[in-house]
Amino acid sequence: MVGWSLWIAIFLAIVALLLYRAFRPHRRAQVVEWAAGHGLPTTGLDWDQASRYLDRSRCLRTVGFVIPLFLGGTTSIVWALVYTQPSPPFPFDLLGSPSWLVGYLLGAVLAEVTWTRPRTQKAAALVPRRVADYIGRPALGLIRVVGLATIAVGVIGHWFLAGHLRAGFGFGPVPAVTAAVVLVLMEASLWFIVHRRQPVGSESQMRLDDALRSTTIHRMAGAGLGMMFLFLGYELFSIGGGIEGQALRIILPWAGVACVFVGAPLSWQRVGHPRVWPVRRHTSGEAASNTADRTAT
């Protein structure tokens, strides 16, 4: 019982620490570092708007992460202490680590959707730009490649390798179907954020608005890619543990471990939280021309 008490105390401490961090306002030094990463000038920056958006986004992302983490951890502890079955039944068994990232991703979307931008006389649509302008083609391509690989491995494992897996190694389509749904929803959300209407203002105001969007896009892309790696790692490990053939039984599980313990953390860090993330779009002259054209319409 002492061991369980220690585990519960650690679990609650982690949840409390995450919530404390979620509701703690950004310090001025953090906002300065964020602005420098986007190449924004520190003079003339709307610090209040930047701080409020960053605070709101971090709060909703973290709360979205903590809710399934707390519910999943609580139900697992209750089932382990009260019931004889080792894990909670459906639908509580869905509250594993992928659901934490789903909540994080939904929190990022909610922060952008509910954010009210400064009112101006006219609101203009964004100048033509792409998601790749905010996170780069390599990261965007990697998300799609890993997502499609997860779907393909799930289809192959469930429909074509079912007869080659040893008894007791059932392989269902849930990871592949979930990955497909998440990939479609994330593509739609990224497109929505990039093409959401933008207030007409000075070039510095538009650059700040772009930087705020870029922050949300990076957070979503990092969480989504990390989720894909978790699904893919689970599939590879499951197939490798049950398939006949000595080579595949060695290679596939280790590939799955690499996806979970290398691919997912690096996605979270390098794609979701890069130190430098400038928005790659038009030059200052083009921005001024586009602003003038939009104002005239």
PDB file of C-alpha atoms in Angstrom:
ATOM      1  CA  MET A   1       0.000   0.000   0.000  1.00  0.00           C
ATOM      2  CA  VAL A   2       2.945   2.309   0.597  1.00  0.00           C
ATOM      3  CA  GLY A   3       3.991   1.852  -2.996  1.00  0.00           C
ATOM      4  CA  TRP A   4       0.551   2.799  -4.265  1.00  0.00           C
ATOM      5  CA  SER A   5       0.443   5.832  -1.988  1.00  0.00           C
ATOM      6  CA  LEU A   6       3.789   6.994  -3.362  1.00  0.00           C
ATOM      7  CA  TRP A   7       2.629   6.470  -6.952  1.00  0.00           C
ATOM      8  CA  ILE A   8      -0.614   8.395  -6.354  1.00  0.00           C
ATOM      9  CA  ALA A   9       1.302  11.252  -4.708  1.00  0.00           C
ATOM     10  CA  ILE A  10       3.704  11.467  -7.678  1.00  0.00           C
ATOM     11  CA  PHE A  11       0.817  11.372 -10.149  1.00  0.00           C
ATOM     12  CA  LEU A  12      -1.053  14.172  -8.366  1.00  0.00           C
ATOM     13  CA  ALA A  13       2.142  16.223  -8.084  1.00  0.00           C
ATOM     14  CA  ILE A  14       2.673  15.970 -11.852  1.00  0.00           C
ATOM     15  CA  VAL A  15      -0.903  17.080 -12.538  1.00  0.00           C
ATOM     16  CA  ALA A  16      -0.590  19.968 -10.074  1.00  0.00           C
ATOM     17  CA  LEU A  17       2.723  21.073 -11.608  1.00  0.00           C
ATOM     18  CA  LEU A  18       1.254  21.053 -15.112  1.00  0.00           C
ATOM     19  CA  LEU A  19      -1.751  23.097 -14.009  1.00  0.00           C
ATOM     20  CA  TYR A  20       0.474  25.571 -12.165  1.00  0.00           C
ATOM     21  CA  ARG A  21       2.545  26.036 -15.292  1.00  0.00           C
ATOM     22  CA  ALA A  22      -0.611  26.379 -17.409  1.00  0.00           C
ATOM     23  CA  PHE A  23      -1.988  29.312 -15.408  1.00  0.00           C
ATOM     24  CA  ARG A  24       1.325  31.049 -14.720  1.00  0.00           C
ATOM     25  CA  PRO A  25       1.680  34.172 -16.927  1.00  0.00           C
ATOM     26  CA  HIS A  26       4.601  34.434 -19.313  1.00  0.00           C
ATOM     27  CA  ARG A  27       7.486  36.482 -17.996  1.00  0.00           C
ATOM     28  CA  ARG A  28       8.723  39.415 -20.060  1.00  0.00           C
ATOM     29  CA  ALA A  29      11.987  37.579 -20.796  1.00  0.00           C
ATOM     30  CA  GLN A  30      10.027  34.649 -22.251  1.00  0.00           C
ATOM     31  CA  VAL A  31       8.056  36.949 -24.545  1.00  0.00           C
ATOM     32  CA  VAL A  32      11.297  38.653 -25.640  1.00  0.00           C
ATOM     33  CA  GLU A  33      12.800  35.248 -26.464  1.00  0.00           C
ATOM     34  CA  TRP A  34       9.656  34.280 -28.354  1.00  0.00           C
ATOM     35  CA  ALA A  35       9.740  37.526 -30.373  1.00  0.00           C
ATOM     36  CA  ALA A  36      13.419  37.016 -31.205  1.00  0.00           C
ATOM     37  CA  GLY A  37      12.680  33.504 -32.458  1.00  0.00           C
ATOM     38  CA  HIS A  38      10.177  34.960 -34.912  1.00  0.00           C
ATOM     39  CA  GLY A  39      12.486  37.773 -35.949  1.00  0.00           C
ATOM     40  CA  LEU A  40      10.188  40.426 -34.480  1.00  0.00           C
ATOM     41  CA  PRO A  41      11.646  43.771 -33.383  1.00  0.00           C
ATOM     42  CA  THR A  42      11.373  44.301 -29.641  1.00  0.00           C
ATOM     43  CA  THR A  43      10.671  48.003 -30.107  1.00  0.00           C
ATOM     44  CA  GLY A  44       7.083  48.806 -31.003  1.00  0.00           C
ATOM     45  CA  LEU A  45       5.845  45.277 -30.257  1.00  0.00           C
ATOM     46  CA  ASP A  46       2.379  44.985 -28.718  1.00  0.00           C
ATOM     47  CA  TRP A  47       3.603  43.154 -25.617  1.00  0.00           C
ATOM     48  CA  ASP A  48       0.147  43.000 -24.054  1.00  0.00           C
ATOM     49  CA  GLN A  49      -1.433  41.284 -27.056  1.00  0.00           C
ATOM     50  CA  ALA A  50       1.469  38.856 -27.435  1.00  0.00           C
ATOM     51  CA  SER A  51       1.479  37.962 -23.728  1.00  0.00           C
ATOM     52  CA  ARG A  52      -2.293  37.451 -23.569  1.00  0.00           C
ATOM     53  CA  TYR A  53      -2.311  35.189 -26.627  1.00  0.00           C
ATOM     54  CA  LEU A  54       0.654  33.131 -25.422  1.00  0.00           C
ATOM     55  CA  ASP A  55      -0.881  32.794 -21.936  1.00  0.00           C
ATOM     56  CA  ARG A  56      -4.250  31.751 -23.355  1.00  0.00           C
ATOM     57  CA  SER A  57      -2.746  29.276 -25.792  1.00  0.00           C
ATOM     58  CA  ARG A  58      -0.517  27.605 -23.203  1.00  0.00           C
ATOM     59  CA  CYS A  59      -3.376  27.416 -20.693  1.00  0.00           C
ATOM     60  CA  LEU A  60      -5.832  25.744 -23.088  1.00  0.00           C
ATOM     61  CA  ARG A  61      -3.198  23.376 -24.527  1.00  0.00           C
ATOM     62  CA  THR A  62      -2.076  22.248 -21.092  1.00  0.00           C
ATOM     63  CA  VAL A  63      -5.614  21.850 -19.758  1.00  0.00           C
ATOM     64  CA  GLY A  64      -6.473  19.806 -22.856  1.00  0.00           C
ATOM     65  CA  PHE A  65      -3.440  17.635 -22.086  1.00  0.00           C
ATOM     66  CA  VAL A  66      -4.185  17.288 -18.364  1.00  0.00           C
ATOM     67  CA  ILE A  67      -7.881  16.318 -18.600  1.00  0.00           C
ATOM     68  CA  PRO A  68      -7.350  12.928 -20.324  1.00  0.00           C
ATOM     69  CA  LEU A  69      -4.126  12.416 -18.352  1.00  0.00           C
ATOM     70  CA  PHE A  70      -5.951  12.855 -15.041  1.00  0.00           C
ATOM     71  CA  LEU A  71      -9.029  10.846 -16.057  1.00  0.00           C
ATOM     72  CA  GLY A  72      -6.954   8.042 -17.531  1.00  0.00           C
ATOM     73  CA  GLY A  73      -4.587   7.862 -14.588  1.00  0.00           C
ATOM     74  CA  THR A  74      -7.411   8.001 -12.054  1.00  0.00           C
ATOM     75  CA  THR A  75      -9.414   5.219 -13.700  1.00  0.00           C
ATOM     76  CA  SER A  76      -6.309   3.024 -14.018  1.00  0.00           C
ATOM     77  CA  ILE A  77      -5.539   3.455 -10.301  1.00  0.00           C
ATOM     78  CA  VAL A  78      -9.162   2.762  -9.302  1.00  0.00           C
ATOM     79  CA  TRP A  79      -9.361  -0.378 -11.424  1.00  0.00           C
ATOM     80  CA  ALA A  80      -6.032  -1.639 -10.116  1.00  0.00           C
ATOM     81  CA  LEU A  81      -7.060  -1.116  -6.479  1.00  0.00           C
ATOM     82  CA  VAL A  82     -10.734  -2.107  -6.580  1.00  0.00           C
ATOM     83  CA  TYR A  83     -11.245  -4.493  -9.482  1.00  0.00           C
ATOM     84  CA  THR A  84      -9.400  -7.614 -10.522  1.00  0.00           C
ATOM     85  CA  GLN A  85      -8.954  -6.730 -14.203  1.00  0.00           C
ATOM     86  CA  PRO A  86      -5.572  -5.131 -14.961  1.00  0.00           C
ATOM     87  CA  SER A  87      -6.882  -2.195 -16.985  1.00  0.00           C
ATOM     88  CA  PRO A  88     -10.175  -0.265 -17.197  1.00  0.00           C
ATOM     89  CA  PRO A  89     -12.691  -1.293 -19.873  1.00  0.00           C
ATOM     90  CA  PHE A  90     -13.880   0.657 -22.881  1.00  0.00           C
ATOM     91  CA  PRO A  91     -14.162   3.658 -23.172  1.00  0.00           C
ATOM     92  CA  PHE A  92     -11.735   4.388 -20.305  1.00  0.00           C
ATOM     93  CA  ASP A  93      -9.000   2.385 -22.020  1.00  0.00           C
ATOM     94  CA  LEU A  94      -8.875   5.099 -24.702  1.00  0.00           C
ATOM     95  CA  LEU A  95      -7.431   7.588 -22.197  1.00  0.00           C
ATOM     96  CA  GLY A  96      -3.836   6.568 -22.855  1.00  0.00           C
ATOM     97  CA  SER A  97      -0.915   8.723 -23.960  1.00  0.00           C
ATOM     98  CA  PRO A  98      -2.244   9.410 -27.501  1.00  0.00           C
ATOM     99  CA  SER A  99      -5.382  10.965 -26.005  1.00  0.00           C
ATOM    100  CA  TRP A 100      -3.200  13.379 -24.028  1.00  0.00           C
ATOM    101  CA  LEU A 101      -1.785  14.712 -27.297  1.00  0.00           C
ATOM    102  CA  VAL A 102      -5.269  14.839 -28.835  1.00  0.00           C
ATOM    103  CA  GLY A 103      -6.369  17.042 -25.935  1.00  0.00           C
ATOM    104  CA  TYR A 104      -3.271  19.200 -26.345  1.00  0.00           C
ATOM    105  CA  LEU A 105      -3.978  19.600 -30.058  1.00  0.00           C
ATOM    106  CA  LEU A 106      -7.631  20.485 -29.463  1.00  0.00           C
ATOM    107  CA  GLY A 107      -6.577  23.043 -26.872  1.00  0.00           C
ATOM    108  CA  ALA A 108      -4.329  24.730 -29.434  1.00  0.00           C
ATOM    109  CA  VAL A 109      -7.195  24.874 -31.940  1.00  0.00           C
ATOM    110  CA  LEU A 110      -9.577  26.260 -29.317  1.00  0.00           C
ATOM    111  CA  ALA A 111      -7.088  28.979 -28.373  1.00  0.00           C
ATOM    112  CA  GLU A 112      -6.960  30.184 -31.971  1.00  0.00           C
ATOM    113  CA  VAL A 113     -10.684  29.871 -32.688  1.00  0.00           C
ATOM    114  CA  THR A 114     -11.732  31.795 -29.581  1.00  0.00           C
ATOM    115  CA  TRP A 115      -9.083  34.499 -29.890  1.00  0.00           C
ATOM    116  CA  THR A 116     -10.604  37.889 -30.735  1.00  0.00           C
ATOM    117  CA  ARG A 117      -8.209  39.954 -32.785  1.00  0.00           C
ATOM    118  CA  PRO A 118      -8.024  43.761 -32.545  1.00  0.00           C
ATOM    119  CA  ARG A 119     -10.966  45.425 -34.289  1.00  0.00           C
ATOM    120  CA  THR A 120     -10.294  47.642 -37.279  1.00  0.00           C
ATOM    121  CA  GLN A 121     -12.531  49.410 -39.786  1.00  0.00           C
ATOM    122  CA  LYS A 122     -12.069  46.611 -42.277  1.00  0.00           C
ATOM    123  CA  ALA A 123     -10.979  43.018 -42.003  1.00  0.00           C
ATOM    124  CA  ALA A 124      -9.028  41.510 -44.835  1.00  0.00           C
ATOM    125  CA  ALA A 125      -8.459  37.956 -45.872  1.00  0.00           C
ATOM    126  CA  LEU A 126      -4.923  36.764 -45.512  1.00  0.00           C
ATOM    127  CA  VAL A 127      -2.703  37.200 -48.549  1.00  0.00           C
ATOM    128  CA  PRO A 128      -2.157  33.866 -50.334  1.00  0.00           C
ATOM    129  CA  ARG A 129       0.082  31.718 -48.158  1.00  0.00           C
ATOM    130  CA  ARG A 130       0.559  28.093 -47.235  1.00  0.00           C
ATOM    131  CA  VAL A 131       0.967  26.054 -44.085  1.00  0.00           C
ATOM    132  CA  ALA A 132       4.513  25.298 -45.253  1.00  0.00           C
ATOM    133  CA  ASP A 133       5.303  29.027 -44.946  1.00  0.00           C
ATOM    134  CA  TYR A 134       4.881  28.665 -41.176  1.00  0.00           C
ATOM    135  CA  ILE A 135       6.567  25.356 -40.350  1.00  0.00           C
ATOM    136  CA  GLY A 136       8.555  24.534 -43.486  1.00  0.00           C
ATOM    137  CA  ARG A 137       8.093  21.852 -46.118  1.00  0.00           C
ATOM    138  CA  PRO A 138      10.262  19.188 -44.398  1.00  0.00           C
ATOM    139  CA  ALA A 139       8.183  19.198 -41.205  1.00  0.00           C
ATOM    140  CA  LEU A 140       4.887  19.276 -43.094  1.00  0.00           C
ATOM    141  CA  GLY A 141       6.053  16.471 -45.384  1.00  0.00           C
ATOM    142  CA  LEU A 142       7.203  14.386 -42.420  1.00  0.00           C
ATOM    143  CA  ILE A 143       3.772  14.702 -40.787  1.00  0.00           C
ATOM    144  CA  ARG A 144       2.086  13.389 -43.915  1.00  0.00           C
ATOM    145  CA  VAL A 145       4.629  10.640 -44.536  1.00  0.00           C
ATOM    146  CA  VAL A 146       4.483   9.310 -40.957  1.00  0.00           C
ATOM    147  CA  GLY A 147       0.684   9.603 -40.924  1.00  0.00           C
ATOM    148  CA  LEU A 148       0.297   7.696 -44.185  1.00  0.00           C
ATOM    149  CA  ALA A 149       2.872   5.121 -43.037  1.00  0.00           C
ATOM    150  CA  THR A 150       0.848   4.572 -39.865  1.00  0.00           C
ATOM    151  CA  ILE A 151      -2.297   3.989 -41.915  1.00  0.00           C
ATOM    152  CA  ALA A 152      -0.477   1.676 -44.351  1.00  0.00           C
ATOM    153  CA  VAL A 153       1.146  -0.409 -41.606  1.00  0.00           C
ATOM    154  CA  GLY A 154      -2.213  -0.727 -39.858  1.00  0.00           C
ATOM    155  CA  VAL A 155      -3.931  -1.890 -43.041  1.00  0.00           C
ATOM    156  CA  ILE A 156      -1.148  -4.369 -43.834  1.00  0.00           C
ATOM    157  CA  GLY A 157      -1.022  -5.705 -40.294  1.00  0.00           C
ATOM    158  CA  HIS A 158      -4.787  -6.138 -39.931  1.00  0.00           C
ATOM    159  CA  TRP A 159      -5.821  -7.376 -43.360  1.00  0.00           C
ATOM    160  CA  PHE A 160      -2.744  -9.034 -44.877  1.00  0.00           C
ATOM    161  CA  LEU A 161      -0.656 -10.308 -41.954  1.00  0.00           C
ATOM    162  CA  ALA A 162      -3.453 -11.556 -39.695  1.00  0.00           C
ATOM    163  CA  GLY A 163      -2.792 -15.166 -40.708  1.00  0.00           C
ATOM    164  CA  HIS A 164       0.947 -14.824 -40.095  1.00  0.00           C
ATOM    165  CA  LEU A 165       0.691 -13.570 -36.512  1.00  0.00           C
ATOM    166  CA  ARG A 166       1.029 -16.024 -33.676  1.00  0.00           C
ATOM    167  CA  ALA A 167      -1.959 -16.834 -31.491  1.00  0.00           C
ATOM    168  CA  GLY A 168      -2.549 -14.188 -28.846  1.00  0.00           C
ATOM    169  CA  PHE A 169      -1.167 -11.354 -30.995  1.00  0.00           C
ATOM    170  CA  GLY A 170      -4.373  -9.829 -32.290  1.00  0.00           C
ATOM    171  CA  PHE A 171      -3.834  -6.676 -34.344  1.00  0.00           C
ATOM    172  CA  GLY A 172      -6.804  -4.362 -34.749  1.00  0.00           C
ATOM    173  CA  PRO A 173      -7.353  -1.396 -37.082  1.00  0.00           C
ATOM    174  CA  VAL A 174      -7.904   1.146 -34.281  1.00  0.00           C
ATOM    175  CA  PRO A 175      -4.444   2.847 -34.493  1.00  0.00           C
ATOM    176  CA  ALA A 176      -4.669   3.203 -38.279  1.00  0.00           C
ATOM    177  CA  VAL A 177      -8.241   4.532 -38.200  1.00  0.00           C
ATOM    178  CA  THR A 178      -7.408   6.959 -35.386  1.00  0.00           C
ATOM    179  CA  ALA A 179      -4.291   8.148 -37.227  1.00  0.00           C
ATOM    180  CA  ALA A 180      -6.368   8.777 -40.371  1.00  0.00           C
ATOM    181  CA  VAL A 181      -8.931  10.812 -38.432  1.00  0.00           C
ATOM    182  CA  VAL A 182      -6.256  12.830 -36.617  1.00  0.00           C
ATOM    183  CA  LEU A 183      -4.355  13.474 -39.853  1.00  0.00           C
ATOM    184  CA  VAL A 184      -7.459  14.790 -41.629  1.00  0.00           C
ATOM    185  CA  LEU A 185      -8.528  16.936 -38.680  1.00  0.00           C
ATOM    186  CA  MET A 186      -5.041  18.361 -38.253  1.00  0.00           C
ATOM    187  CA  GLU A 187      -4.728  19.213 -41.959  1.00  0.00           C
ATOM    188  CA  ALA A 188      -8.104  20.959 -41.821  1.00  0.00           C
ATOM    189  CA  SER A 189      -7.195  22.837 -38.623  1.00  0.00           C
ATOM    190  CA  LEU A 190      -3.840  23.997 -39.984  1.00  0.00           C
ATOM    191  CA  TRP A 191      -5.499  25.205 -43.184  1.00  0.00           C
ATOM    192  CA  PHE A 192      -8.130  27.066 -41.163  1.00  0.00           C
ATOM    193  CA  ILE A 193      -5.567  28.830 -38.974  1.00  0.00           C
ATOM    194  CA  VAL A 194      -3.427  29.893 -41.936  1.00  0.00           C
ATOM    195  CA  HIS A 195      -6.364  31.211 -43.962  1.00  0.00           C
ATOM    196  CA  ARG A 196      -8.282  32.811 -41.123  1.00  0.00           C
ATOM    197  CA  ARG A 197      -9.117  36.448 -41.805  1.00  0.00           C
ATOM    198  CA  GLN A 198      -6.636  39.012 -40.588  1.00  0.00           C
ATOM    199  CA  PRO A 199      -7.224  42.634 -39.526  1.00  0.00           C
ATOM    200  CA  VAL A 200      -5.821  45.350 -41.748  1.00  0.00           C
ATOM    201  CA  GLY A 201      -2.981  47.122 -39.985  1.00  0.00           C
ATOM    202  CA  SER A 202       0.636  48.126 -40.182  1.00  0.00           C
ATOM    203  CA  GLU A 203       3.283  45.684 -41.312  1.00  0.00           C
ATOM    204  CA  SER A 204       4.495  45.247 -37.710  1.00  0.00           C
ATOM    205  CA  GLN A 205       0.959  44.362 -36.588  1.00  0.00           C
ATOM    206  CA  MET A 206       0.609  41.819 -39.375  1.00  0.00           C
ATOM    207  CA  ARG A 207       3.983  40.287 -38.553  1.00  0.00           C
ATOM    208  CA  LEU A 208       2.914  39.938 -34.929  1.00  0.00           C
ATOM    209  CA  ASP A 209      -0.336  38.306 -36.004  1.00  0.00           C
ATOM    210  CA  ASP A 210       1.600  35.921 -38.260  1.00  0.00           C
ATOM    211  CA  ALA A 211       3.948  35.063 -35.395  1.00  0.00           C
ATOM    212  CA  LEU A 212       1.026  34.234 -33.097  1.00  0.00           C
ATOM    213  CA  ARG A 213      -0.479  31.954 -35.731  1.00  0.00           C
ATOM    214  CA  SER A 214       2.911  30.369 -36.300  1.00  0.00           C
ATOM    215  CA  THR A 215       3.194  29.530 -32.602  1.00  0.00           C
ATOM    216  CA  THR A 216      -0.132  27.679 -32.633  1.00  0.00           C
ATOM    217  CA  ILE A 217       0.734  25.898 -35.883  1.00  0.00           C
ATOM    218  CA  HIS A 218       4.079  24.699 -34.510  1.00  0.00           C
ATOM    219  CA  ARG A 219       2.471  23.427 -31.313  1.00  0.00           C
ATOM    220  CA  MET A 220      -0.203  21.561 -33.260  1.00  0.00           C
ATOM    221  CA  ALA A 221       2.257  20.121 -35.769  1.00  0.00           C
ATOM    222  CA  GLY A 222       4.599  18.898 -33.033  1.00  0.00           C
ATOM    223  CA  ALA A 223       1.772  17.227 -31.106  1.00  0.00           C
ATOM    224  CA  GLY A 224       0.271  15.702 -34.236  1.00  0.00           C
ATOM    225  CA  LEU A 225       3.580  14.316 -35.480  1.00  0.00           C
ATOM    226  CA  GLY A 226       4.401  12.941 -32.046  1.00  0.00           C
ATOM    227  CA  MET A 227       1.006  11.221 -31.979  1.00  0.00           C
ATOM    228  CA  MET A 228       1.671   9.624 -35.383  1.00  0.00           C
ATOM    229  CA  PHE A 229       5.010   8.292 -34.152  1.00  0.00           C
ATOM    230  CA  LEU A 230       3.299   6.780 -31.083  1.00  0.00           C
ATOM    231  CA  PHE A 231       0.733   4.997 -33.256  1.00  0.00           C
ATOM    232  CA  LEU A 232       3.365   3.811 -35.715  1.00  0.00           C
ATOM    233  CA  GLY A 233       5.625   2.586 -32.918  1.00  0.00           C
ATOM    234  CA  TYR A 234       2.774   0.615 -31.347  1.00  0.00           C
ATOM    235  CA  GLU A 235       1.943  -1.013 -34.688  1.00  0.00           C
ATOM    236  CA  LEU A 236       5.535  -1.976 -35.482  1.00  0.00           C
ATOM    237  CA  PHE A 237       6.116  -3.366 -31.988  1.00  0.00           C
ATOM    238  CA  SER A 238       2.866  -5.352 -32.077  1.00  0.00           C
ATOM    239  CA  ILE A 239       3.521  -6.857 -35.507  1.00  0.00           C
ATOM    240  CA  GLY A 240       7.153  -7.609 -34.674  1.00  0.00           C
ATOM    241  CA  GLY A 241       6.162  -9.427 -31.506  1.00  0.00           C
ATOM    242  CA  GLY A 242       3.798 -11.791 -33.267  1.00  0.00           C
ATOM    243  CA  ILE A 243       5.038 -12.292 -36.811  1.00  0.00           C
ATOM    244  CA  GLU A 244       6.945 -15.361 -37.915  1.00  0.00           C
ATOM    245  CA  GLY A 245      10.506 -14.760 -39.041  1.00  0.00           C
ATOM    246  CA  GLN A 246      13.514 -14.135 -36.864  1.00  0.00           C
ATOM    247  CA  ALA A 247      14.756 -11.012 -38.665  1.00  0.00           C
ATOM    248  CA  LEU A 248      11.411  -9.203 -38.556  1.00  0.00           C
ATOM    249  CA  ARG A 249      10.912 -10.145 -34.916  1.00  0.00           C
ATOM    250  CA  ILE A 250      14.111  -8.222 -34.151  1.00  0.00           C
ATOM    251  CA  ILE A 251      13.902  -5.307 -36.576  1.00  0.00           C
ATOM    252  CA  LEU A 252      10.236  -4.299 -36.196  1.00  0.00           C
ATOM    253  CA  PRO A 253      10.120  -4.062 -32.379  1.00  0.00           C
ATOM    254  CA  TRP A 254      13.296  -1.982 -32.302  1.00  0.00           C
ATOM    255  CA  ALA A 255      11.865   0.268 -35.027  1.00  0.00           C
ATOM    256  CA  GLY A 256       8.754   0.666 -32.893  1.00  0.00           C
ATOM    257  CA  VAL A 257      10.843   1.551 -29.842  1.00  0.00           C
ATOM    258  CA  ALA A 258      12.718   4.162 -31.909  1.00  0.00           C
ATOM    259  CA  CYS A 259       9.433   5.730 -33.037  1.00  0.00           C
ATOM    260  CA  VAL A 260       8.127   5.989 -29.473  1.00  0.00           C
ATOM    261  CA  PHE A 261      11.283   7.033 -27.607  1.00  0.00           C
ATOM    262  CA  VAL A 262      13.105   8.982 -30.334  1.00  0.00           C
ATOM    263  CA  GLY A 263      10.649  10.103 -33.016  1.00  0.00           C
ATOM    264  CA  ALA A 264       7.868  11.303 -30.695  1.00  0.00           C
ATOM    265  CA  PRO A 265      10.094  13.313 -28.280  1.00  0.00           C
ATOM    266  CA  LEU A 266      12.064  14.913 -31.127  1.00  0.00           C
ATOM    267  CA  SER A 267       8.821  15.861 -32.856  1.00  0.00           C
ATOM    268  CA  TRP A 268       7.607  17.532 -29.683  1.00  0.00           C
ATOM    269  CA  GLN A 269      10.870  19.425 -29.254  1.00  0.00           C
ATOM    270  CA  ARG A 270      12.091  20.237 -32.762  1.00  0.00           C
ATOM    271  CA  VAL A 271       8.760  20.778 -34.545  1.00  0.00           C
ATOM    272  CA  GLY A 272       6.513  21.865 -31.682  1.00  0.00           C
ATOM    273  CA  HIS A 273       9.005  23.992 -29.731  1.00  0.00           C
ATOM    274  CA  PRO A 274      11.769  25.224 -32.068  1.00  0.00           C
ATOM    275  CA  ARG A 275      13.955  28.096 -30.912  1.00  0.00           C
ATOM    276  CA  VAL A 276      13.830  29.837 -34.309  1.00  0.00           C
ATOM    277  CA  TRP A 277      10.659  29.794 -36.428  1.00  0.00           C
ATOM    278  CA  PRO A 278      10.433  32.733 -38.859  1.00  0.00           C
ATOM    279  CA  VAL A 279       7.389  32.904 -41.116  1.00  0.00           C
ATOM    280  CA  ARG A 280       8.574  32.372 -44.684  1.00  0.00           C
ATOM    281  CA  ARG A 281       6.418  34.508 -46.904  1.00  0.00           C
ATOM    282  CA  HIS A 282       6.791  37.715 -48.940  1.00  0.00           C
ATOM    283  CA  THR A 283       9.223  40.596 -48.574  1.00  0.00           C
ATOM    284  CA  SER A 284       8.479  43.892 -46.893  1.00  0.00           C
ATOM    285  CA  GLY A 285       7.722  45.573 -50.226  1.00  0.00           C
ATOM    286  CA  GLU A 286       5.278  42.861 -51.211  1.00  0.00           C
ATOM    287  CA  ALA A 287       3.639  43.038 -47.782  1.00  0.00           C
ATOM    288  CA  ALA A 288       3.122  46.779 -48.089  1.00  0.00           C
ATOM    289  CA  SER A 289       1.722  46.367 -51.621  1.00  0.00           C
ATOM    290  CA  ASN A 290      -0.640  43.613 -50.532  1.00  0.00           C
ATOM    291  CA  THR A 291      -1.779  45.640 -47.531  1.00  0.00           C
ATOM    292  CA  ALA A 292      -2.524  48.621 -49.764  1.00  0.00           C
ATOM    293  CA  ASP A 293      -4.430  46.448 -52.239  1.00  0.00           C
ATOM    294  CA  ARG A 294      -6.543  44.882 -49.485  1.00  0.00           C
ATOM    295  CA  THR A 295      -7.280  48.273 -47.900  1.00  0.00           C
ATOM    296  CA  ALA A 296      -8.462  49.623 -51.260  1.00  0.00           C
ATOM    297  CA  THR A 297     -10.977  46.782 -51.742  1.00  0.00           C
TER     298      THR A 297
END
